[in-house]
Tab-separated table of C-alpha atoms in Angstrom:
chain	number	residue	atom	x	y	z
A	699	ASN	CA	14.455	-9.724	-9.656
A	700	ASN	CA	14.724	-6.156	-9.073
A	701	THR	CA	17.315	-4.891	-6.739
A	702	ASP	CA	15.214	-1.023	-6.975
A	703	ALA	CA	12.269	-2.863	-5.380
A	704	GLU	CA	13.839	-2.736	-1.811
A	705	GLY	CA	11.134	-0.184	-0.031
A	706	ARG	CA	8.356	-2.750	-0.644
A	707	LEU	CA	10.620	-5.357	1.434
A	708	VAL	CA	10.659	-2.946	4.211
A	709	LEU	CA	7.004	-1.859	4.335
A	710	SER	CA	6.425	-5.401	3.934
A	711	ASP	CA	8.065	-6.009	7.182
A	712	GLY	CA	6.695	-3.673	8.977
A	713	VAL	CA	3.217	-4.298	8.059
A	714	TYR	CA	4.355	-8.198	8.920
A	715	HIS	CA	5.662	-7.050	12.292
A	716	ALA	CA	2.145	-4.634	13.116
A	717	SER	CA	0.000	-7.499	12.049
A	718	SER	CA	1.478	-10.505	13.952
A	719	GLN	CA	4.282	-8.953	16.204
A	720	LEU	CA	2.415	-6.413	18.519
A	721	SER	CA	1.309	-6.831	22.190
A	722	PHE	CA	-2.010	-5.650	20.819
A	723	LYS	CA	-4.000	-6.430	17.747
A	724	PRO	CA	-4.371	-3.255	15.477
A	725	THR	CA	-8.088	-2.819	13.725
A	726	HIS	CA	-5.877	-0.795	11.344
A	727	ILE	CA	-2.433	-0.936	9.473
A	728	VAL	CA	-1.621	2.298	7.334
A	729	ASP	CA	1.671	2.319	5.047
A	730	MET	CA	2.723	5.120	3.377
A	731	ALA	CA	5.725	5.350	0.942
A	732	THR	CA	6.996	7.117	-2.342
A	733	LEU	CA	6.688	3.568	-3.525
A	734	THR	CA	6.423	3.622	-7.750
A	735	GLY	CA	6.295	5.488	-10.751
A	736	ALA	CA	3.894	3.761	-11.965
A	737	GLN	CA	1.675	5.521	-9.161
A	738	GLY	CA	1.657	8.789	-11.386
A	739	ILE	CA	0.825	6.758	-14.504
A	740	ALA	CA	-2.302	5.354	-12.638
A	741	VAL	CA	-3.539	8.497	-11.154
A	742	GLY	CA	-1.643	11.116	-11.883
A	743	GLN	CA	0.946	13.404	-10.418
A	744	LYS	CA	-1.236	15.552	-7.886
A	745	LEU	CA	-3.214	12.282	-6.197
A	746	ALA	CA	-1.908	9.617	-4.138
A	747	GLY	CA	-3.062	6.299	-4.987
A	748	VAL	CA	-4.389	4.427	-2.135
A	749	GLN	CA	-5.104	0.863	-2.020
A	750	SER	CA	-7.224	-1.195	0.454
A	751	ASN	CA	-8.297	-4.665	1.645
A	752	THR	CA	-11.574	-3.614	2.427
A	753	GLU	CA	-13.971	-1.120	0.833
A	754	ALA	CA	-14.399	0.975	4.452
A	755	GLY	CA	-10.275	1.488	4.585
A	756	GLU	CA	-10.443	2.628	0.967
A	757	LYS	CA	-13.232	4.774	1.596
A	758	LEU	CA	-11.909	6.187	5.006
A	759	ALA	CA	-8.281	7.128	2.949
A	760	VAL	CA	-10.330	8.857	0.041
A	761	ALA	CA	-12.298	11.044	2.586
A	762	ALA	CA	-9.388	11.815	4.834
A	763	GLY	CA	-7.089	12.783	1.523
A	764	LYS	CA	-10.660	15.296	0.487
A	765	LYS	CA	-10.885	16.925	3.989
A	766	ALA	CA	-6.847	17.193	4.541
A	767	GLY	CA	-6.181	18.212	0.898
A	768	ASP	CA	-3.943	15.892	-0.458
A	769	PRO	CA	-6.288	14.091	-2.892
A	770	CYS	CA	-6.371	10.295	-3.196
A	771	ALA	CA	-7.509	8.132	-5.861
A	772	ALA	CA	-8.221	4.065	-5.657
A	773	VAL	CA	-6.557	1.778	-7.231
A	774	LEU	CA	-7.390	-1.793	-8.188
A	775	TYR	CA	-6.805	-4.374	-5.388
A	776	ALA	CA	-7.684	-7.375	-6.872
A	777	PRO	CA	-4.836	-10.283	-5.319
A	778	GLU	CA	-6.620	-12.854	-7.466
A	779	TYR	CA	-5.040	-10.673	-10.647
A	780	HIS	CA	-1.991	-9.867	-9.228
A	781	ASN	CA	-0.472	-12.512	-7.285
A	782	PRO	CA	1.005	-14.539	-10.167
A	783	GLU	CA	3.053	-11.634	-11.337
A	784	PHE	CA	5.301	-12.925	-8.033
A	785	THR	CA	5.644	-16.203	-9.107
A	786	SER	CA	8.912	-17.948	-8.269
A	787	THR	CA	10.551	-21.161	-8.943
A	788	VAL	CA	13.037	-19.944	-5.876
A	789	ALA	CA	11.354	-17.871	-3.619
A	790	ASP	CA	8.030	-17.873	-1.789
A	791	TYR	CA	7.256	-15.078	-4.610
A	792	LYS	CA	9.340	-12.595	-6.297
A	793	ASN	CA	9.355	-8.647	-5.428
A	794	SER	CA	8.901	-7.289	-8.566
A	795	VAL	CA	6.294	-7.714	-11.309
A	796	ALA	CA	6.659	-10.459	-14.359
A	797	ASN	CA	4.770	-8.017	-16.649
A	798	ARG	CA	5.534	-4.335	-16.335
A	799	ALA	CA	2.065	-3.815	-18.035
A	800	ASN	CA	-0.071	-5.304	-15.509
A	801	ALA	CA	-1.376	-2.497	-13.240
A	802	GLN	CA	2.157	-2.248	-11.621
A	803	VAL	CA	0.822	0.431	-8.742
A	804	SER	CA	-1.843	-2.279	-7.432
A	805	CYS	CA	0.929	-5.083	-7.788
A	806	ALA	CA	3.475	-3.521	-5.945
A	807	GLY	CA	0.877	-2.581	-3.324
A	808	GLN	CA	-0.280	-6.403	-3.732
A	809	PHE	CA	3.224	-7.287	-2.528
A	810	ILE	CA	2.769	-5.567	0.719
A	811	SER	CA	-0.597	-7.013	1.326
A	812	ASN	CA	0.458	-10.755	0.636
A	813	ASN	CA	2.896	-10.159	3.883
A	814	LEU	CA	0.232	-9.035	6.361
A	815	ALA	CA	-0.252	-12.042	8.983
A	816	LYS	CA	-3.239	-14.372	7.614
A	817	GLU	CA	-4.425	-14.389	11.156
A	818	TRP	CA	-4.671	-10.564	10.888
A	819	LYS	CA	-8.069	-9.299	10.396
A	820	GLY	CA	-8.582	-5.777	10.179
A	821	ASP	CA	-8.150	-2.674	7.419
A	822	TRP	CA	-5.144	-2.465	5.726
A	823	ILE	CA	-4.008	0.804	3.831
A	824	HIS	CA	-1.437	1.473	1.509
A	825	VAL	CA	-0.772	5.001	-0.035
A	826	ASP	CA	1.326	5.420	-3.187
A	827	LEU	CA	2.324	8.983	-3.106
A	828	ALA	CA	5.510	9.278	-5.153
A	829	GLY	CA	3.912	11.555	-7.711
A	830	PRO	CA	2.823	14.716	-5.245
A	831	ALA	CA	5.447	14.248	-2.764
A	832	VAL	CA	7.944	16.306	-4.821
A	833	ALA	CA	7.286	19.240	-6.915
A	834	ALA	CA	9.875	21.287	-8.882
A	835	GLY	CA	12.583	19.119	-7.326
A	836	ARG	CA	11.418	19.664	-3.428
A	837	ALA	CA	9.683	17.230	-1.224
A	838	THR	CA	6.144	18.987	-1.022
A	839	GLY	CA	4.819	17.463	2.465
A	840	PHE	CA	2.152	15.729	0.791
A	841	GLY	CA	1.207	12.576	3.299
A	842	CYS	CA	1.523	14.258	6.800
A	843	PRO	CA	-2.113	15.652	6.941
A	844	LEU	CA	-3.799	12.840	5.079
A	845	ALA	CA	-2.088	10.547	8.175
A	846	ILE	CA	-3.618	12.971	10.737
A	847	GLN	CA	-6.156	12.512	9.028
A	848	ILE	CA	-6.970	8.588	8.461
A	849	ALA	CA	-5.647	8.559	12.033
A	850	MET	CA	-8.638	10.656	13.306
A	851	GLY	CA	-11.127	9.278	11.322
A	852	LEU	CA	-10.545	5.920	13.073
A	853	ASP	CA	-12.682	4.511	15.856
A	854	PHE	CA	-10.572	4.064	19.039
């Protein structure tokens, strides 16, 4: 129902593939994107919005952001509140929210989370970096140090 919401479809395919189609089962899946303008409304233009299905994943991402100089703030992860936004009469679910005033940044991440394989057990971390990725019309590189720091914080 929203042709401008194609990014979440690509990310959804990616997390499904990572959670079900690899020859190994990853313990962590991290997706990062300039996904929503709502991210800047939720946490501001200088911080990324982080969402995770586990408290450990959220803490890892926020701590990694501090250490990397790519600050992050947690956004609400509440499937019980956000999944009804995607109700559809013709599909498994819509790719955009029914109510644009209902935590859009969280709902966009929830849409991606809904595509993790049901049998996969691990930490999923979603980083929406729409605000800090651009300044004065130019890319900032925000997210690269964050991704490295998250990976360095994992136990292999």
